[in-house]
Each structure stands twice: as C-alpha cells, then as structure tokens.
Tab-separated table of C-alpha atoms and ligand atoms in Angstrom:
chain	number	residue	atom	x	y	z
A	19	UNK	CA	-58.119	-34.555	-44.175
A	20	UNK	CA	-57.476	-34.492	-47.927
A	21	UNK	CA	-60.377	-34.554	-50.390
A	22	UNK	CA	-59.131	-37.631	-51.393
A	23	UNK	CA	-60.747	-38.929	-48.126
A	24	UNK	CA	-64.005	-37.059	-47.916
A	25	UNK	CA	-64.325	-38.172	-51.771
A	26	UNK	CA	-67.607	-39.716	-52.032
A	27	UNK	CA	-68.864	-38.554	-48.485
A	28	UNK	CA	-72.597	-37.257	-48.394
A	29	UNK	CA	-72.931	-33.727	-46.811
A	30	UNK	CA	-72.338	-33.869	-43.412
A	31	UNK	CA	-74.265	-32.523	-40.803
A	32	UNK	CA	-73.108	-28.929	-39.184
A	33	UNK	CA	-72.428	-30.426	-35.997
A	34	UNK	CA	-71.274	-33.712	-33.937
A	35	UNK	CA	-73.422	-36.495	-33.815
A	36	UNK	CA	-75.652	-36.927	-30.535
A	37	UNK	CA	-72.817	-38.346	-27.839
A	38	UNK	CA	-72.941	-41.407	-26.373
A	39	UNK	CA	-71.629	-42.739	-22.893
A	40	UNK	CA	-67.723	-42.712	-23.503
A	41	UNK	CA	-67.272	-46.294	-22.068
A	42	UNK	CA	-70.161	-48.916	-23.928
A	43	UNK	CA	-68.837	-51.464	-22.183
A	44	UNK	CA	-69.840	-54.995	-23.470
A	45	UNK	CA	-71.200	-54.664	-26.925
A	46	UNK	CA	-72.742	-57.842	-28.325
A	47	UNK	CA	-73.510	-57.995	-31.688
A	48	UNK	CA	-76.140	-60.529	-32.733
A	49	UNK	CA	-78.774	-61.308	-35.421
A	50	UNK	CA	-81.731	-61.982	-34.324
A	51	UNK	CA	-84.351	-61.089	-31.349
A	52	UNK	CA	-83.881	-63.787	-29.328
A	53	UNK	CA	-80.197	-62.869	-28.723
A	54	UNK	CA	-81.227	-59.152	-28.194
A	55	UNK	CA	-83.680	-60.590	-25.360
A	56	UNK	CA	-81.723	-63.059	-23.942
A	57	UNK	CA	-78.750	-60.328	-23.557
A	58	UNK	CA	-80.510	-57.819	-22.192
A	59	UNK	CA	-82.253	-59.938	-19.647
A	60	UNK	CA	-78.467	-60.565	-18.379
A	61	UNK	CA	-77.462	-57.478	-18.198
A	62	UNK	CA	-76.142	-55.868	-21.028
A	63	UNK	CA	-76.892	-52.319	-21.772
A	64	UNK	CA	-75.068	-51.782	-25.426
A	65	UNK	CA	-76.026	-54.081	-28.299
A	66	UNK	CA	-76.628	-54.444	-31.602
A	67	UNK	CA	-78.747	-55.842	-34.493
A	68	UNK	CA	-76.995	-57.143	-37.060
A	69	UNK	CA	-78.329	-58.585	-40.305
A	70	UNK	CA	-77.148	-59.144	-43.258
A	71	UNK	CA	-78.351	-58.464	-46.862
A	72	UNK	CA	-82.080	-58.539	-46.733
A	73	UNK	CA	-84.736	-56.471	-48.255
A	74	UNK	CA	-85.998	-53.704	-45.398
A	75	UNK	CA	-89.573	-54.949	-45.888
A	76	UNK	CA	-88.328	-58.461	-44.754
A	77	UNK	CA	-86.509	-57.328	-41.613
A	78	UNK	CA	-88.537	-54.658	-40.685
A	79	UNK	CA	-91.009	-55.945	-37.811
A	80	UNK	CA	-87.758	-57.438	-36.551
A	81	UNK	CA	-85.887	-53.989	-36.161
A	82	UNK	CA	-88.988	-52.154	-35.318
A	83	UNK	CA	-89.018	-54.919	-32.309
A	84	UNK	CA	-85.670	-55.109	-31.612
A	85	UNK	CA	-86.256	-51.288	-30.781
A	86	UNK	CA	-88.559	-51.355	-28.330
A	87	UNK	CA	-87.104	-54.524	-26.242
A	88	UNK	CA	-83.770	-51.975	-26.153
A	89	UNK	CA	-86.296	-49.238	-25.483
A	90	UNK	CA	-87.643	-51.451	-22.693
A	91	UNK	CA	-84.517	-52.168	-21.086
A	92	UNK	CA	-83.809	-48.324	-21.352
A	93	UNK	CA	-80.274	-49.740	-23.120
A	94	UNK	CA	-77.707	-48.755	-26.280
A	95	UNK	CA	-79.498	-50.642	-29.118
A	96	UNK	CA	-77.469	-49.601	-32.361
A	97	UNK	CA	-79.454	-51.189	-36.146
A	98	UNK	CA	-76.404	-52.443	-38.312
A	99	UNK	CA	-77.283	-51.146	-42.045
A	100	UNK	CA	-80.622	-50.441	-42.112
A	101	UNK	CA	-80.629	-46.622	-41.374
A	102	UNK	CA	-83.953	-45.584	-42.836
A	103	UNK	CA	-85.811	-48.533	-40.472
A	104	UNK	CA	-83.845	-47.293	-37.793
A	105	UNK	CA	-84.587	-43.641	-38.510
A	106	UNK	CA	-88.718	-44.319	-39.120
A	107	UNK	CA	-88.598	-46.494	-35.736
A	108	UNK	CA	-86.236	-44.178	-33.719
A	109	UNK	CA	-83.550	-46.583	-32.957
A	110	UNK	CA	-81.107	-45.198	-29.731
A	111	UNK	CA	-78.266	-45.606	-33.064
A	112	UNK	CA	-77.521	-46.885	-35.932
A	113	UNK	CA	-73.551	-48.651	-36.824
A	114	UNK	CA	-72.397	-48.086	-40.517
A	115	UNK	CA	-69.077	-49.516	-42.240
A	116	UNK	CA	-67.103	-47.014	-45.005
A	117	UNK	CA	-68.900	-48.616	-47.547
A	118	UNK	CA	-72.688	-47.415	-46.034
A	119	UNK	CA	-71.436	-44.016	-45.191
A	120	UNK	CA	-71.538	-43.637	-49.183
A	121	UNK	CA	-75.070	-44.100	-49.485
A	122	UNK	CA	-76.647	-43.046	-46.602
A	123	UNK	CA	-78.190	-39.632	-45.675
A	124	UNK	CA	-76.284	-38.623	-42.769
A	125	UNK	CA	-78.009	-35.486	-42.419
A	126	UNK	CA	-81.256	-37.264	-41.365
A	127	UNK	CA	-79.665	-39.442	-39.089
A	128	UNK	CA	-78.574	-36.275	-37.727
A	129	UNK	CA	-81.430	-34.558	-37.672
A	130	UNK	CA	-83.525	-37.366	-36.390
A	131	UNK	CA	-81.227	-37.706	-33.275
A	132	UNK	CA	-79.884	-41.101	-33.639
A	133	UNK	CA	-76.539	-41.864	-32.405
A	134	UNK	CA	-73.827	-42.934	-35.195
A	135	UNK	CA	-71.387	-45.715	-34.890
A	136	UNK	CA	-68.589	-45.966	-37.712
A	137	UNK	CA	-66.063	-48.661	-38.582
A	138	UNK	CA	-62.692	-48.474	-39.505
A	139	UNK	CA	-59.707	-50.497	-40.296
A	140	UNK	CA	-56.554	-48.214	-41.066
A	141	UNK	CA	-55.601	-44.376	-40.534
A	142	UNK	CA	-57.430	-43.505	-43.784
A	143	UNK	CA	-61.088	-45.341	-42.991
A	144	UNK	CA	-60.252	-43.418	-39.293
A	145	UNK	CA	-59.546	-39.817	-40.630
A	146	UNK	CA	-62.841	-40.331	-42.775
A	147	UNK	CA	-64.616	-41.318	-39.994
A	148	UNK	CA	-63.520	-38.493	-37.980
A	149	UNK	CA	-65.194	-36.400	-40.772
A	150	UNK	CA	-67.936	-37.540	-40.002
A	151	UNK	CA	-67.930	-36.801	-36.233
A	152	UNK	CA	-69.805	-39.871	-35.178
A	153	UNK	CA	-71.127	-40.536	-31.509
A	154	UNK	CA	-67.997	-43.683	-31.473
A	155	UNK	CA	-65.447	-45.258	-33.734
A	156	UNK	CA	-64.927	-49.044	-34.022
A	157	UNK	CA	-61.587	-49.922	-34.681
A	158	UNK	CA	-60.998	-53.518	-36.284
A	159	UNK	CA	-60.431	-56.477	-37.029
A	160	UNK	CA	-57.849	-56.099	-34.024
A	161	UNK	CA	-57.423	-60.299	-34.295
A	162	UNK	CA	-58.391	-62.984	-37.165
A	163	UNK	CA	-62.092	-63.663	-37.291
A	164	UNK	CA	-64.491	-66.688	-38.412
A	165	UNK	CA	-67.280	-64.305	-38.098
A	166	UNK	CA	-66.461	-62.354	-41.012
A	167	UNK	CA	-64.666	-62.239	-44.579
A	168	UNK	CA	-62.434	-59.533	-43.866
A	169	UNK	CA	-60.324	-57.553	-46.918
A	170	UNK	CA	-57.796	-56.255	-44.679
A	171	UNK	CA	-55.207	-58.191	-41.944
A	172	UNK	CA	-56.177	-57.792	-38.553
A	173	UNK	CA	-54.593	-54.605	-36.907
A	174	UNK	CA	-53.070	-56.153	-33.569
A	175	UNK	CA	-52.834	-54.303	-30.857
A	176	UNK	CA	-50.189	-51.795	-31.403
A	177	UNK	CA	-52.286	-50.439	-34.265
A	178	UNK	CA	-55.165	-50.431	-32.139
A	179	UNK	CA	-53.257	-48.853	-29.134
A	180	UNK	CA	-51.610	-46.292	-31.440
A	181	UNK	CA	-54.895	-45.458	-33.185
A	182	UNK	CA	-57.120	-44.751	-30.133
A	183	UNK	CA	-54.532	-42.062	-29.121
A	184	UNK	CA	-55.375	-40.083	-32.145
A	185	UNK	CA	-58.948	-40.119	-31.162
A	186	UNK	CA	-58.511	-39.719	-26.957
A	187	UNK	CA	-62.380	-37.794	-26.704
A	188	UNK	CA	-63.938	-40.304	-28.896
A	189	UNK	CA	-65.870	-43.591	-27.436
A	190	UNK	CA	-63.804	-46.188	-28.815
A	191	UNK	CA	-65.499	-49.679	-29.959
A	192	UNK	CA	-62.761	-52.625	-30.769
A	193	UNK	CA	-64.220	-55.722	-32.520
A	194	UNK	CA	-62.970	-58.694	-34.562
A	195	UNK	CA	-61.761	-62.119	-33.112
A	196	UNK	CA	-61.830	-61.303	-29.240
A	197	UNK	CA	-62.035	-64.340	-26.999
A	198	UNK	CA	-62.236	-63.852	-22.961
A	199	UNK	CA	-58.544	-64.354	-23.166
A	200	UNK	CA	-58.003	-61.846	-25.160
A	201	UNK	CA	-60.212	-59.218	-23.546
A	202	UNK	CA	-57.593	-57.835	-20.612
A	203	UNK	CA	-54.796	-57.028	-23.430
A	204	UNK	CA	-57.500	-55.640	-25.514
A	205	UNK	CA	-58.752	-53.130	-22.491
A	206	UNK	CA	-55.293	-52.218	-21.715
A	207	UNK	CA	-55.000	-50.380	-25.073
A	208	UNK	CA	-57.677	-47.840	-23.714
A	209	UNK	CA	-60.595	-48.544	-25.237
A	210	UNK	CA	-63.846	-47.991	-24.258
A	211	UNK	CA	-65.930	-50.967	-25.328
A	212	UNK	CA	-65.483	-54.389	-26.524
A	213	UNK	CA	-67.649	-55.861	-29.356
A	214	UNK	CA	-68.122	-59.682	-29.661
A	215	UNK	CA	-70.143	-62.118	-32.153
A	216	UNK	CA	-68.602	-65.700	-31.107
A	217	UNK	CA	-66.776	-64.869	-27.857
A	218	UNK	CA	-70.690	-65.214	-26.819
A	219	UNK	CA	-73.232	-66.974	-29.577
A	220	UNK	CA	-70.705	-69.601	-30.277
A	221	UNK	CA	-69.298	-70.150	-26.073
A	222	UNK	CA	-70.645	-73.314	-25.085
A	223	UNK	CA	-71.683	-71.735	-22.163
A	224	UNK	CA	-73.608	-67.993	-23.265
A	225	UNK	CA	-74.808	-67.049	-19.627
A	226	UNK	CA	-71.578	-67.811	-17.889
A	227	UNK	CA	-69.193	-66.098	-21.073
A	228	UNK	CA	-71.447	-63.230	-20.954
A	229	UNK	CA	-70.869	-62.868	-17.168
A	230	UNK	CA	-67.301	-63.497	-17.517
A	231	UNK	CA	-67.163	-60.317	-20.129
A	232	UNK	CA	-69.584	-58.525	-17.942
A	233	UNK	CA	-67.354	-58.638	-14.924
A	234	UNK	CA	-63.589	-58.393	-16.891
A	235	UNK	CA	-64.941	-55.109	-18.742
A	236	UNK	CA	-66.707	-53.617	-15.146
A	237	UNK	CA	-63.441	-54.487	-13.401
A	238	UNK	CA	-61.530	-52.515	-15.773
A	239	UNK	CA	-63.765	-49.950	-16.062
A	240	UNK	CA	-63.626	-49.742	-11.664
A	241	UNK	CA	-60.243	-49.379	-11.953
A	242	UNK	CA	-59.718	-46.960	-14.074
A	243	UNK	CA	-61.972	-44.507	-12.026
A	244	UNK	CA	-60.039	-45.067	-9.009
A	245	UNK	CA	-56.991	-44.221	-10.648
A	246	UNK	CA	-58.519	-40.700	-11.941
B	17	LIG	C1	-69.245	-52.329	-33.461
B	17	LIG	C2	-69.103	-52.691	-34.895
B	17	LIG	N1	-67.935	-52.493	-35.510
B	17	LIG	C3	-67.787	-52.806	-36.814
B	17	LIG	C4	-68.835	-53.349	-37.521
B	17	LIG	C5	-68.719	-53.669	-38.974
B	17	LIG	O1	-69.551	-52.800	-39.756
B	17	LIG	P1	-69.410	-52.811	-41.354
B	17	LIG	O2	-67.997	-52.467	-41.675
B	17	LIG	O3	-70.460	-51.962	-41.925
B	17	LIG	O4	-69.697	-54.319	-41.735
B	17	LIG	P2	-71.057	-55.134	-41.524
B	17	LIG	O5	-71.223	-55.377	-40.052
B	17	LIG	O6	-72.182	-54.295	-42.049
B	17	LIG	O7	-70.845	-56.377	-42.280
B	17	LIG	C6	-70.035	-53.554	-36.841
B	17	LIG	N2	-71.120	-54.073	-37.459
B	17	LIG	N3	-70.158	-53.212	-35.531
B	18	3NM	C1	-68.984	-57.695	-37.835
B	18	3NM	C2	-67.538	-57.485	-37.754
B	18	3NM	N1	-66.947	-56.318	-38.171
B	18	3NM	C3	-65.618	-56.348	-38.034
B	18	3NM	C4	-64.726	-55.263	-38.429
B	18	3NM	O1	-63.520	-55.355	-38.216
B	18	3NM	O2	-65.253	-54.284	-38.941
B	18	3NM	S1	-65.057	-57.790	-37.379
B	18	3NM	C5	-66.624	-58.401	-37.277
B	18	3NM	C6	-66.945	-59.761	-36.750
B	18	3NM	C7	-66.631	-59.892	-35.288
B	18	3NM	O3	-66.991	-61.163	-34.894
B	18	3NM	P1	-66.157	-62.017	-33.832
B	18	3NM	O4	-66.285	-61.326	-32.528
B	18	3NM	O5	-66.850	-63.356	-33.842
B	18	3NM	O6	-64.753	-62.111	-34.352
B	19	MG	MG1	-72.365	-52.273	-42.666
C-alpha cells in the first residue's frame, strides 16, 4: 500500500469491519421498496437499496423502511450512499464506491456496527479497499452494462478470477452486466456473491429469473461444500 493509495482516505477504524457471511449469494440491487418487498418475499436474503442523487431528507422514510422490511425478513439489507441514514436507522450495511469512501466517516460506521461493502474496478481501487478492511469487496464491471455509465472497461473474467485470489478470506461481490447465462462462468471464478440490476428488474419474467439465480447460485454454492 503506498500513500499514494490511502491519499485522501479518512482515518480508519483500528480494526476489521463487522464480518459478513462469506458467500451473499444472490444480491439484488434495486431502487425502490417495492423491489426490496417483492425480493424478499421470494427468497432472497442479501439486497440492496440503491438510489441515486437525492437529498437524505427526500429518501429518508424510504431507507428508514427499507430497514425494517430487511429487519423483518431477518436478511443482508446494505443502503447504497446514504451512510448517515443508514447509521441513524441501523441498517445490517451500508455499500460505498472509491469516490464515497472520501467523504464518509468510516469510523462511525465502525463504531455503530454496520457492515461495509466497497467497490472496486482495478488493483489500485482493490489495494485501497483492502485498507479499509471492509466486511466484502465488489469487484466490477466484470461485463458491459446498460445499468450504469461506467469510466472504466469491463474487467472480464480473468481480471476478476485473478483479483479474487489476492483477496481468498474476503466475501467477494461481482456486479456489472451479468445475465443468467453468464452467471455459471461468473461463479466459477470463486466468488462469493453475484449482484444484478437488469438480469432481474428488466427479465420479462422477475419471479421465474429470480428463481433461476436463486437455484444456479445454491447449486454452486452445494457443490462446493461437498467438495471441501
Ligand atoms: C454490490 C455493489 N457493487 C458496486 C456498486 C457500485 O457502487 P459505487 O461505485 O459507489 O456506485 P453507485 O452504485 O453509488 O453508483 C454497488 N452499488 N453495489
Ligand atoms: C451499480 C453498478 N455498479 C457497478 C460497478 O462496476 O461498480 S456495475 C453497476 C450496475 C449493474 O447493473 P446490471 O446488473 O444491470 O449490469
Ligand atoms: Mg456510491
């Protein structure tokens, strides 16, 4: 780690941040409630509220709601952005890109017990995340995406492969432009969970590409621990 990449970096915390399960599974990431609802009601356990560039006071009885339904459905409900809503509503995490980590106090994240997700996109967003010593690391865009303007290319999956074995005791999240089809070569690099936007809010079927997910990621996931 040079200083170059903990330049701008808040203090950190003296310690990891609270762990989370090493395999997430299926990680949907959606905007508004009624996703959240819907996808817990069929079975999802990791999720996450994502929306974009409003004020807090505007999206705050959403978050504050968004926590209790994961609360409800005892599951993995991670706030994109908004860390101080997520901190005064005790979210079960909160997700932040390089560009948050800058201005956020990671200290009281800490200290209020949230999980931490962080993004990254190459080996120096990943050595800065590491840093940090978040609960997992998202690793992306691993294929083009409509979902979002991106300012890098998309990794592939060598990059991805090679990346999550310089981080084998981290959870590992991979996200950007995977489609059911794409989910087997995805899992096969050895990560832990699978994030999705369109691969589920834009399927013309939700229910049954949500179960298809479901099942592929389980499968995987059965497999592996019959193996160890
Ligand atoms: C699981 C997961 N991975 C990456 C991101 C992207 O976060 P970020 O880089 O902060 O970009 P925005 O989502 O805030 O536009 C994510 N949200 N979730
Ligand atoms: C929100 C987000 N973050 C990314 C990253 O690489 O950091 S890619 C992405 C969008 C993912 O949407 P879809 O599954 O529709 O491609
Ligand atoms: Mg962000």
């Amino acid at each position: 780690m040079t200083n170059n990449q903990l330049a701008g970096l808040p203090p950190l915390p003296d310690s990891p941040f609270l762990a989370t399960d090493k395999k997430l599974g299926l990680y949907p990431v959606v905007d508004t409630l009624e996703w959240i609802e819907r996808l817990l009601n069929a079975g999802v356990t990791t999720i996450q509220l994502r929306i974009k560039d409003c004020k807090d006071e505007d999206v705050e009885q959403t978050i504050k709601q968004a926590i209790e339904l994961g609360r409800r459905f005892n599951a993995r409900l991670f706030i994109n952005d908004y860390w101080r809503l997520a901190v005064k509503h005790r979210a079960y995490g909160i997700h932040l890109g390089q560009e948050d980590l800058l201005t956020t106090d990671l200290k009281a994240i800490h200290q209020a017990g949230l999980r931490l997700g962080v993004s990254t996109h190459d080996d120096n967003e990943l050595a800065r995340a590491v840093a940090v010593r978040p609960s997992y690391i998202a690793l992306g865009h691993i294929f083009p995406t409509q979902t979002k303007d991106m300012p890098s290319a998309p990794q592939g999956l060598t990059e991805l492969k090679r990346h999550i074995a310089t981080i084998p005791d981290y959870p590992t999240v991979a996200i950007g432009g995977i489609s059911i089809d794409k989910v087997a070569d995805v899992l096969a690099c050895g990560v832990g969970s699978i994030a999705v936007v369109s691969a589920i809010t834009k399927a013309p079927d939700w229910r049954k590409a949500t179960a298809e997910l479901l099942s592929l990621i389980e499968q995987k996931d059965g497999s592996d621990a019959q193996r160890q």
